[in-house]
Amino acid sequence: MDVTTARERLKDMLAELDRSIGVLKGDPVAVREYSAADAGSDLTDADRAQAMLTVATAQRRAVVEAIERIDEGVYGRCVDCGKPVPEGRLEARPEAARCVQCQGKRERRR
Ligand SMILES: [Zn+2]
């Protein structure tokens, strides 16, 4: 994926996330339509909105950082080991900052 395409996709994602975050902050009840998938859990709407806001905010940061890496000319390289992030991974997740191995290590540490 070339950086022009990556930048466009990241900008789209950013706009989408900003919209979601705006909704989540402004109207927690509207969250129901976003979270139909996990209906049945006993979280309140406010808890669910908060959880989704946390996820959306973290993803927004990842997208912003990916755009910064494009600007710095280091996009597509793993921020931990410096090896190229596989094309397929970037296609699926243009905001990915790490190769699969480094991401795996990071997630196991949590
Ligand atoms: Zn790596």
PDB file of C-alpha atoms and ligand atoms in Angstrom:
ATOM      1  CA  MET A   1       0.000   0.000   0.000  1.00  0.00           C
ATOM      2  CA  ASP A   2       1.491   3.357  -0.958  1.00  0.00           C
ATOM      3  CA  VAL A   3       1.542   6.171   1.581  1.00  0.00           C
ATOM      4  CA  THR A   4      -0.948   8.310  -0.347  1.00  0.00           C
ATOM      5  CA  THR A   5      -3.566   5.578  -0.067  1.00  0.00           C
ATOM      6  CA  ALA A   6      -2.615   4.934   3.544  1.00  0.00           C
ATOM      7  CA  ARG A   7      -2.975   8.617   4.380  1.00  0.00           C
ATOM      8  CA  GLU A   8      -6.417   8.789   2.758  1.00  0.00           C
ATOM      9  CA  ARG A   9      -7.608   5.729   4.640  1.00  0.00           C
ATOM     10  CA  LEU A  10      -6.239   7.044   7.922  1.00  0.00           C
ATOM     11  CA  LYS A  11      -7.903  10.418   7.386  1.00  0.00           C
ATOM     12  CA  ASP A  12     -11.211   8.643   6.737  1.00  0.00           C
ATOM     13  CA  MET A  13     -10.765   6.606   9.898  1.00  0.00           C
ATOM     14  CA  LEU A  14      -9.983   9.741  11.850  1.00  0.00           C
ATOM     15  CA  ALA A  15     -13.153  11.469  10.627  1.00  0.00           C
ATOM     16  CA  GLU A  16     -15.185   8.392  11.514  1.00  0.00           C
ATOM     17  CA  LEU A  17     -13.645   8.154  14.981  1.00  0.00           C
ATOM     18  CA  ASP A  18     -14.187  11.842  15.639  1.00  0.00           C
ATOM     19  CA  ARG A  19     -17.835  11.368  14.754  1.00  0.00           C
ATOM     20  CA  SER A  20     -18.183   8.353  17.057  1.00  0.00           C
ATOM     21  CA  ILE A  21     -16.376  10.097  19.894  1.00  0.00           C
ATOM     22  CA  GLY A  22     -18.653  13.116  19.495  1.00  0.00           C
ATOM     23  CA  VAL A  23     -21.720  10.909  19.713  1.00  0.00           C
ATOM     24  CA  LEU A  24     -20.374   8.972  22.687  1.00  0.00           C
ATOM     25  CA  LYS A  25     -19.568  12.133  24.593  1.00  0.00           C
ATOM     26  CA  GLY A  26     -22.767  13.926  23.720  1.00  0.00           C
ATOM     27  CA  ASP A  27     -25.401  11.259  23.961  1.00  0.00           C
ATOM     28  CA  PRO A  28     -24.625   8.007  25.784  1.00  0.00           C
ATOM     29  CA  VAL A  29     -28.015   6.547  24.951  1.00  0.00           C
ATOM     30  CA  ALA A  30     -27.268   6.746  21.233  1.00  0.00           C
ATOM     31  CA  VAL A  31     -24.525   4.239  21.969  1.00  0.00           C
ATOM     32  CA  ARG A  32     -27.087   1.448  21.857  1.00  0.00           C
ATOM     33  CA  GLU A  33     -27.070   1.442  18.103  1.00  0.00           C
ATOM     34  CA  TYR A  34     -23.270   1.113  18.066  1.00  0.00           C
ATOM     35  CA  SER A  35     -23.164  -1.690  20.578  1.00  0.00           C
ATOM     36  CA  ALA A  36     -25.957  -4.007  19.463  1.00  0.00           C
ATOM     37  CA  ALA A  37     -23.314  -6.726  19.086  1.00  0.00           C
ATOM     38  CA  ASP A  38     -22.776  -7.123  22.812  1.00  0.00           C
ATOM     39  CA  ALA A  39     -26.366  -6.707  23.878  1.00  0.00           C
ATOM     40  CA  GLY A  40     -27.109  -8.935  26.814  1.00  0.00           C
ATOM     41  CA  SER A  41     -24.150  -7.863  28.893  1.00  0.00           C
ATOM     42  CA  ASP A  42     -25.271  -6.187  32.104  1.00  0.00           C
ATOM     43  CA  LEU A  43     -23.314  -3.000  31.573  1.00  0.00           C
ATOM     44  CA  THR A  44     -25.351   0.154  31.805  1.00  0.00           C
ATOM     45  CA  ASP A  45     -25.499   2.413  28.764  1.00  0.00           C
ATOM     46  CA  ALA A  46     -23.226   4.886  30.509  1.00  0.00           C
ATOM     47  CA  ASP A  47     -20.642   2.171  31.301  1.00  0.00           C
ATOM     48  CA  ARG A  48     -20.799   0.931  27.766  1.00  0.00           C
ATOM     49  CA  ALA A  49     -20.399   4.433  26.383  1.00  0.00           C
ATOM     50  CA  GLN A  50     -17.377   4.928  28.627  1.00  0.00           C
ATOM     51  CA  ALA A  51     -15.801   1.648  27.522  1.00  0.00           C
ATOM     52  CA  MET A  52     -16.353   2.458  23.862  1.00  0.00           C
ATOM     53  CA  LEU A  53     -15.035   5.959  24.342  1.00  0.00           C
ATOM     54  CA  THR A  54     -11.831   4.510  25.811  1.00  0.00           C
ATOM     55  CA  VAL A  55     -11.409   2.196  22.825  1.00  0.00           C
ATOM     56  CA  ALA A  56     -12.235   4.905  20.281  1.00  0.00           C
ATOM     57  CA  THR A  57      -9.859   7.372  21.932  1.00  0.00           C
ATOM     58  CA  ALA A  58      -7.006   4.844  21.923  1.00  0.00           C
ATOM     59  CA  GLN A  59      -7.659   4.025  18.285  1.00  0.00           C
ATOM     60  CA  ARG A  60      -7.826   7.693  17.379  1.00  0.00           C
ATOM     61  CA  ARG A  61      -4.396   8.173  18.932  1.00  0.00           C
ATOM     62  CA  ALA A  62      -3.033   5.222  16.934  1.00  0.00           C
ATOM     63  CA  VAL A  63      -4.433   6.734  13.723  1.00  0.00           C
ATOM     64  CA  VAL A  64      -2.972  10.181  14.489  1.00  0.00           C
ATOM     65  CA  GLU A  65       0.421   8.607  15.205  1.00  0.00           C
ATOM     66  CA  ALA A  66       0.279   6.657  11.953  1.00  0.00           C
ATOM     67  CA  ILE A  67      -0.345   9.897  10.044  1.00  0.00           C
ATOM     68  CA  GLU A  68       2.656  11.415  11.855  1.00  0.00           C
ATOM     69  CA  ARG A  69       4.786   8.457  10.792  1.00  0.00           C
ATOM     70  CA  ILE A  70       3.743   9.103   7.188  1.00  0.00           C
ATOM     71  CA  ASP A  71       4.847  12.734   7.584  1.00  0.00           C
ATOM     72  CA  GLU A  72       8.167  11.581   9.052  1.00  0.00           C
ATOM     73  CA  GLY A  73       8.698   9.067   6.269  1.00  0.00           C
ATOM     74  CA  VAL A  74       8.809   6.057   8.570  1.00  0.00           C
ATOM     75  CA  TYR A  75       5.320   4.713   7.928  1.00  0.00           C
ATOM     76  CA  GLY A  76       5.105   0.953   7.504  1.00  0.00           C
ATOM     77  CA  ARG A  77       8.083   0.245   9.732  1.00  0.00           C
ATOM     78  CA  CYS A  78       7.622  -1.397  13.112  1.00  0.00           C
ATOM     79  CA  VAL A  79       8.149   1.211  15.861  1.00  0.00           C
ATOM     80  CA  ASP A  80       9.795  -1.393  18.097  1.00  0.00           C
ATOM     81  CA  CYS A  81      12.119  -3.437  15.889  1.00  0.00           C
ATOM     82  CA  GLY A  82      12.277  -1.242  12.757  1.00  0.00           C
ATOM     83  CA  LYS A  83      11.455  -4.080  10.369  1.00  0.00           C
ATOM     84  CA  PRO A  84       8.806  -3.516   7.704  1.00  0.00           C
ATOM     85  CA  VAL A  85       5.256  -4.243   8.830  1.00  0.00           C
ATOM     86  CA  PRO A  86       3.782  -6.781   6.362  1.00  0.00           C
ATOM     87  CA  GLU A  87       1.636  -5.284   3.629  1.00  0.00           C
ATOM     88  CA  GLY A  88      -1.349  -7.486   4.504  1.00  0.00           C
ATOM     89  CA  ARG A  89      -1.322  -6.246   8.059  1.00  0.00           C
ATOM     90  CA  LEU A  90      -1.308  -2.614   6.955  1.00  0.00           C
ATOM     91  CA  GLU A  91      -4.171  -3.325   4.570  1.00  0.00           C
ATOM     92  CA  ALA A  92      -6.231  -4.677   7.436  1.00  0.00           C
ATOM     93  CA  ARG A  93      -5.088  -2.114   9.985  1.00  0.00           C
ATOM     94  CA  PRO A  94      -3.483   0.959   8.405  1.00  0.00           C
ATOM     95  CA  GLU A  95      -2.828   2.380  11.865  1.00  0.00           C
ATOM     96  CA  ALA A  96      -0.741  -0.631  12.946  1.00  0.00           C
ATOM     97  CA  ALA A  97       2.492   0.584  14.515  1.00  0.00           C
ATOM     98  CA  ARG A  98       4.130  -2.793  15.064  1.00  0.00           C
ATOM     99  CA  CYS A  99       4.810  -6.026  13.288  1.00  0.00           C
ATOM    100  CA  VAL A 100       2.858  -9.057  14.472  1.00  0.00           C
ATOM    101  CA  GLN A 101       5.692 -10.331  16.701  1.00  0.00           C
ATOM    102  CA  CYS A 102       6.200  -7.039  18.535  1.00  0.00           C
ATOM    103  CA  GLN A 103       2.454  -6.473  18.922  1.00  0.00           C
ATOM    104  CA  GLY A 104       2.132  -9.980  20.348  1.00  0.00           C
ATOM    105  CA  LYS A 105       4.924  -9.340  22.853  1.00  0.00           C
ATOM    106  CA  ARG A 106       3.309  -6.088  23.884  1.00  0.00           C
ATOM    107  CA  GLU A 107      -0.088  -7.660  24.405  1.00  0.00           C
ATOM    108  CA  ARG A 108       1.311 -10.502  26.477  1.00  0.00           C
ATOM    109  CA  ARG A 109       2.974  -7.993  28.792  1.00  0.00           C
ATOM    110  CA  ARG A 110      -0.329  -6.362  29.645  1.00  0.00           C
TER     111      ARG A 110
HETATM  112 ZN    ZN B   1       8.555  -5.429  15.280  1.00  0.00          ZN
END
